[in-house]
Amino acid sequence: MPPSVEGHSGRTELRPDCSRCFGLCCVAPAFSVSADFALDKPAGRPCPNLAPDHRCAIHPSLRAQGFPGCAAYDCFGAGQRIAQATFGGRDWRSAPGTARQMFAAFGVMRQLHELLWYLTEAEALTGAEALPGAELLAPRLAEAREATETMASGDAARLVALDLDAHRRGVNETLVAVSVVVRGARGGLGPDRRGALLMGADLRRQDLRNASLRGALLVGANLQGLDLGAADLTGADLRGADLRGAGLGACLFVTQSQIDSARGDTRTRIPAGCQRPTHWD
């Protein structure tokens, strides 16, 4: 029986639990030598640092050994769901015939769980405050979450056959509507910088409070001391962004992986649902 909607809509099941996974993030994706990875690895080939017990042999020193991309990666709980629910505890080493389909299904599940995470956050945002228009968004969010959960509950063959583009577009429309309502109620809408190319930009003098920074490329950008207010950071690329002293505490849709990939310090204010990375210290 597939996991219940209630079980997988909660925040706990949308967090990675490597002890229940088969190291899928260390096998399924491909990565290339870069600032994030110290070596090339094709899709479907185990990373040389993956131990026989499906654990990373260098996990405590990933950043020091040139793998900050691995340290910041978040599967949103897709790994353990594929391992324990979709494939019933069969792992790709003991049942090699499952490998190709398992790796493909993991990529799809990761996208679905990311959408579930955003929808859960959106429900929390609209339910925690008396926002004008929020009552109209509640049924849209519930419908989107149920549809996403139904997709995620399918077997491997159905997962691999899914066309997620249309579904993602529909979910994103609802999430944008939530963003507009919440930011509007928290002081008005800021500048629209969706998809902006801001790599390495010095943004310290810009007013980005309550801005839409959805999908913005902020790699290496300087946001030191900047108060972002209730800015929407959905999908923004914060790798190497300088967040020292910046205020992100009220920002919308901030993931742990975004925080982990950036640079910050003890003065950086982060959302309540995120943990301060140890490498910031």
Short mmCIF file of C-alpha atoms in Angstrom, two decimals:
data_model
loop_
_atom_site.label_atom_id
_atom_site.label_comp_id
_atom_site.label_asym_id
_atom_site.label_seq_id
_atom_site.Cartn_x
_atom_site.Cartn_y
_atom_site.Cartn_z
CA MET A 1 0.00 0.00 0.00
CA PRO A 2 1.43 3.44 -0.88
CA PRO A 3 2.14 5.90 1.94
CA SER A 4 -0.82 7.98 3.00
CA VAL A 5 -1.33 11.55 1.87
CA GLU A 6 -1.25 12.63 5.49
CA GLY A 7 2.08 10.93 6.12
CA HIS A 8 3.88 12.48 3.19
CA SER A 9 2.39 15.96 3.37
CA GLY A 10 4.07 16.62 6.71
CA ARG A 11 7.42 18.32 7.04
CA THR A 12 9.16 15.30 8.58
CA GLU A 13 8.70 13.10 5.52
CA LEU A 14 9.95 15.92 3.29
CA ARG A 15 13.37 15.88 4.93
CA PRO A 16 16.10 13.46 3.89
CA ASP A 17 16.70 10.39 6.04
CA CYS A 18 19.86 8.81 4.65
CA SER A 19 19.55 5.84 7.00
CA ARG A 20 16.46 4.71 5.06
CA CYS A 21 17.90 5.35 1.59
CA PHE A 22 20.34 3.49 -0.67
CA GLY A 23 22.66 6.39 -1.42
CA LEU A 24 20.55 7.31 -4.44
CA CYS A 25 21.81 10.89 -4.59
CA CYS A 26 25.35 9.47 -4.79
CA VAL A 27 24.51 7.30 -7.80
CA ALA A 28 21.57 8.57 -9.87
CA PRO A 29 22.62 12.17 -10.74
CA ALA A 30 25.57 13.17 -12.90
CA PHE A 31 28.01 15.89 -11.89
CA SER A 32 31.09 17.51 -13.37
CA VAL A 33 34.31 18.94 -11.98
CA SER A 34 33.50 22.44 -10.76
CA ALA A 35 33.50 24.59 -7.65
CA ASP A 36 30.80 22.22 -6.34
CA PHE A 37 32.34 18.84 -7.20
CA ALA A 38 35.92 17.60 -7.20
CA LEU A 39 35.42 14.99 -9.94
CA ASP A 40 33.31 13.94 -12.91
CA LYS A 41 30.62 11.31 -12.42
CA PRO A 42 28.15 10.13 -15.07
CA ALA A 43 24.52 9.46 -14.17
CA GLY A 44 23.91 5.98 -12.79
CA ARG A 45 27.49 5.38 -11.67
CA PRO A 46 28.23 5.28 -7.92
CA CYS A 47 30.44 8.04 -6.57
CA PRO A 48 33.82 6.57 -5.55
CA ASN A 49 33.18 7.93 -2.06
CA LEU A 50 30.03 5.81 -1.62
CA ALA A 51 30.66 3.05 0.92
CA PRO A 52 29.17 -0.48 0.74
CA ASP A 53 26.59 0.48 3.40
CA HIS A 54 25.26 3.24 1.11
CA ARG A 55 26.82 5.97 3.26
CA CYS A 56 29.23 8.68 2.14
CA ALA A 57 32.73 7.77 3.33
CA ILE A 58 33.82 11.44 3.47
CA HIS A 59 30.59 13.04 4.67
CA PRO A 60 32.15 14.89 7.65
CA SER A 61 34.69 16.55 5.33
CA LEU A 62 32.74 17.04 2.10
CA ARG A 63 33.49 20.75 1.81
CA ALA A 64 37.14 20.36 2.69
CA GLN A 65 37.55 17.70 0.01
CA GLY A 66 35.87 19.73 -2.73
CA PHE A 67 32.24 18.57 -2.59
CA PRO A 68 30.18 21.54 -1.33
CA GLY A 69 27.51 20.64 -3.89
CA CYS A 70 26.98 17.32 -2.10
CA ALA A 71 26.94 19.02 1.30
CA ALA A 72 24.14 21.36 0.18
CA TYR A 73 22.07 18.77 -1.71
CA ASP A 74 18.52 18.11 -0.50
CA CYS A 75 16.30 15.34 -1.89
CA PHE A 76 13.31 16.53 0.20
CA GLY A 77 12.84 12.97 1.46
CA ALA A 78 12.52 11.47 -2.02
CA GLY A 79 15.39 9.04 -1.41
CA GLN A 80 13.85 7.15 1.47
CA ARG A 81 10.43 7.09 -0.21
CA ILE A 82 11.80 5.53 -3.38
CA ALA A 83 13.87 3.06 -1.35
CA GLN A 84 11.30 1.99 1.22
CA ALA A 85 7.91 2.62 -0.41
CA THR A 86 8.24 2.55 -4.20
CA PHE A 87 10.74 -0.34 -4.23
CA GLY A 88 9.75 -1.95 -0.94
CA GLY A 89 13.24 -2.03 0.56
CA ARG A 90 14.97 -3.67 -2.44
CA ASP A 91 18.24 -1.92 -3.12
CA TRP A 92 20.02 -1.54 -6.45
CA ARG A 93 23.08 -3.49 -5.32
CA SER A 94 21.32 -6.67 -4.20
CA ALA A 95 18.74 -6.37 -7.01
CA PRO A 96 20.72 -4.84 -9.89
CA GLY A 97 17.80 -5.30 -12.27
CA THR A 98 16.00 -2.49 -10.43
CA ALA A 99 18.84 0.03 -10.79
CA ARG A 100 17.94 1.84 -14.01
CA GLN A 101 14.26 2.27 -13.14
CA MET A 102 15.05 3.15 -9.53
CA PHE A 103 17.44 5.92 -10.53
CA ALA A 104 14.97 7.34 -13.05
CA ALA A 105 12.12 7.20 -10.54
CA PHE A 106 14.27 8.95 -7.94
CA GLY A 107 14.73 11.94 -10.25
CA VAL A 108 10.96 12.25 -10.69
CA MET A 109 10.20 11.73 -7.01
CA ARG A 110 12.70 14.38 -6.03
CA GLN A 111 10.79 16.93 -8.15
CA LEU A 112 7.45 15.85 -6.70
CA HIS A 113 8.70 16.07 -3.12
CA GLU A 114 10.14 19.51 -3.81
CA LEU A 115 6.68 20.62 -4.96
CA LEU A 116 5.15 19.05 -1.84
CA TRP A 117 7.62 21.00 0.29
CA TYR A 118 6.64 24.30 -1.36
CA LEU A 119 2.95 23.49 -1.05
CA THR A 120 3.35 22.66 2.63
CA GLU A 121 5.14 25.96 3.17
CA ALA A 122 2.41 27.81 1.26
CA GLU A 123 -0.30 26.24 3.40
CA ALA A 124 1.58 27.27 6.53
CA LEU A 125 1.96 30.85 5.26
CA THR A 126 -1.70 31.27 4.37
CA GLY A 127 -2.95 29.51 7.47
CA ALA A 128 -0.82 31.37 10.00
CA GLU A 129 -2.07 34.86 9.20
CA ALA A 130 -5.46 36.43 8.46
CA LEU A 131 -4.56 37.44 4.93
CA PRO A 132 -7.05 39.01 2.50
CA GLY A 133 -7.65 36.48 -0.26
CA ALA A 134 -6.08 33.55 1.61
CA GLU A 135 -9.42 31.78 1.90
CA LEU A 136 -9.59 31.57 -1.89
CA LEU A 137 -6.15 29.98 -2.08
CA ALA A 138 -6.78 27.21 0.48
CA PRO A 139 -8.77 24.92 -1.86
CA ARG A 140 -6.29 25.49 -4.68
CA LEU A 141 -3.40 24.50 -2.42
CA ALA A 142 -5.23 21.43 -1.12
CA GLU A 143 -6.06 20.31 -4.66
CA ALA A 144 -2.49 20.82 -5.84
CA ARG A 145 -1.08 18.92 -2.87
CA GLU A 146 -3.49 16.01 -3.33
CA ALA A 147 -2.69 15.77 -7.05
CA THR A 148 1.05 15.86 -6.36
CA GLU A 149 0.76 13.24 -3.64
CA THR A 150 -1.26 10.98 -5.93
CA MET A 151 1.51 11.18 -8.53
CA ALA A 152 4.17 10.43 -5.91
CA SER A 153 2.22 7.38 -4.69
CA GLY A 154 2.38 5.66 -8.08
CA ASP A 155 4.66 2.72 -8.83
CA ALA A 156 8.02 3.13 -10.53
CA ALA A 157 6.67 2.69 -14.05
CA ARG A 158 4.05 5.38 -13.52
CA LEU A 159 6.58 7.74 -11.98
CA VAL A 160 8.97 7.40 -14.90
CA ALA A 161 6.13 7.95 -17.40
CA LEU A 162 4.90 11.18 -15.77
CA ASP A 163 5.06 14.44 -17.69
CA LEU A 164 5.63 16.91 -14.88
CA ASP A 165 5.89 20.12 -16.89
CA ALA A 166 2.17 20.93 -17.03
CA HIS A 167 1.65 19.94 -13.40
CA ARG A 168 4.58 22.06 -12.26
CA ARG A 169 3.26 25.06 -14.20
CA GLY A 170 -0.11 24.76 -12.50
CA VAL A 171 1.44 24.41 -9.03
CA ASN A 172 3.73 27.37 -9.66
CA GLU A 173 0.77 29.55 -10.61
CA THR A 174 -0.79 28.78 -7.24
CA LEU A 175 2.48 29.38 -5.39
CA VAL A 176 2.94 32.74 -7.13
CA ALA A 177 -0.58 33.71 -6.06
CA VAL A 178 0.31 32.82 -2.46
CA SER A 179 3.51 34.85 -2.72
CA VAL A 180 1.61 37.92 -3.97
CA VAL A 181 -0.97 37.69 -1.18
CA VAL A 182 1.62 37.21 1.59
CA ARG A 183 4.08 39.84 0.36
CA GLY A 184 1.24 42.29 -0.22
CA ALA A 185 0.02 41.85 3.34
CA ARG A 186 3.55 42.27 4.75
CA GLY A 187 4.16 45.76 3.47
CA GLY A 188 3.42 45.63 -0.24
CA LEU A 189 5.02 44.06 -3.27
CA GLY A 190 8.67 44.83 -3.87
CA PRO A 191 10.49 44.84 -7.22
CA ASP A 192 9.93 41.98 -9.65
CA ARG A 193 13.35 40.39 -10.30
CA ARG A 194 12.16 36.95 -11.34
CA GLY A 195 14.89 35.09 -13.20
CA ALA A 196 17.23 38.09 -12.95
CA LEU A 197 20.89 37.50 -13.83
CA LEU A 198 22.63 38.86 -10.73
CA MET A 199 25.72 36.65 -10.61
CA GLY A 200 28.48 38.43 -8.68
CA ALA A 201 26.41 41.60 -8.44
CA ASP A 202 26.88 44.05 -5.57
CA LEU A 203 23.32 44.43 -4.30
CA ARG A 204 24.05 46.10 -0.98
CA ARG A 205 22.50 49.43 -2.03
CA GLN A 206 19.41 47.95 -3.67
CA ASP A 207 16.01 47.81 -2.01
CA LEU A 208 14.93 44.18 -2.41
CA ARG A 209 12.46 44.07 0.45
CA ASN A 210 9.43 41.96 -0.47
CA ALA A 211 10.87 41.45 -3.95
CA SER A 212 10.12 38.50 -6.19
CA LEU A 213 13.48 36.79 -6.72
CA ARG A 214 12.00 33.55 -8.00
CA GLY A 215 14.63 31.73 -10.06
CA ALA A 216 17.09 34.62 -9.81
CA LEU A 217 20.77 33.77 -10.36
CA LEU A 218 22.49 35.18 -7.29
CA VAL A 219 25.65 33.09 -7.51
CA GLY A 220 28.42 34.97 -5.70
CA ALA A 221 26.24 38.06 -5.27
CA ASN A 222 27.00 40.46 -2.43
CA LEU A 223 23.97 40.88 -0.15
CA GLN A 224 25.90 41.80 2.99
CA GLY A 225 23.71 43.53 5.54
CA LEU A 226 20.76 43.67 3.15
CA ASP A 227 17.26 43.35 4.61
CA LEU A 228 15.24 41.27 2.14
CA GLY A 229 12.02 41.58 4.10
CA ALA A 230 9.47 39.08 2.82
CA ALA A 231 11.22 38.47 -0.51
CA ASP A 232 10.19 35.37 -2.43
CA LEU A 233 13.32 33.24 -2.94
CA THR A 234 11.72 30.27 -4.68
CA GLY A 235 14.41 28.52 -6.71
CA ALA A 236 16.89 31.40 -6.38
CA ASP A 237 20.49 30.22 -6.85
CA LEU A 238 22.40 31.41 -3.78
CA ARG A 239 25.60 29.42 -4.28
CA GLY A 240 28.45 31.43 -2.82
CA ALA A 241 26.19 34.44 -2.22
CA ASP A 242 27.48 36.64 0.62
CA LEU A 243 24.71 36.77 3.23
CA ARG A 244 26.81 38.04 6.11
CA GLY A 245 24.61 40.24 8.26
CA ALA A 246 21.70 39.90 5.82
CA GLY A 247 18.09 39.60 6.92
CA LEU A 248 16.29 36.60 5.45
CA GLY A 249 14.22 35.77 8.51
CA ALA A 250 10.90 36.71 6.92
CA CYS A 251 11.68 35.53 3.38
CA LEU A 252 9.33 33.14 1.62
CA PHE A 253 10.08 29.64 0.35
CA VAL A 254 13.70 29.44 1.50
CA THR A 255 15.09 25.90 1.44
CA GLN A 256 17.85 24.53 3.64
CA SER A 257 19.95 23.76 0.56
CA GLN A 258 19.85 27.44 -0.43
CA ILE A 259 21.13 28.43 3.00
CA ASP A 260 23.77 25.70 2.96
CA SER A 261 25.10 26.80 -0.43
CA ALA A 262 25.54 30.45 0.61
CA ARG A 263 28.01 32.24 2.87
CA GLY A 264 26.81 33.76 6.11
CA ASP A 265 27.76 34.50 9.71
CA THR A 266 26.28 34.77 13.18
CA ARG A 267 24.53 38.01 12.22
CA THR A 268 22.66 36.46 9.28
CA ARG A 269 18.97 36.11 10.07
CA ILE A 270 17.44 33.00 8.54
CA PRO A 271 13.86 31.66 8.47
CA ALA A 272 12.69 29.71 11.48
CA GLY A 273 12.46 26.46 9.54
CA CYS A 274 16.13 26.52 8.51
CA GLN A 275 19.24 25.56 10.48
CA ARG A 276 22.35 27.70 10.59
CA PRO A 277 25.10 25.84 8.68
CA THR A 278 28.10 24.82 10.75
CA HIS A 279 30.49 26.05 8.04
CA TRP A 280 29.24 29.62 8.60
CA ASP A 281 31.01 29.54 11.95
#
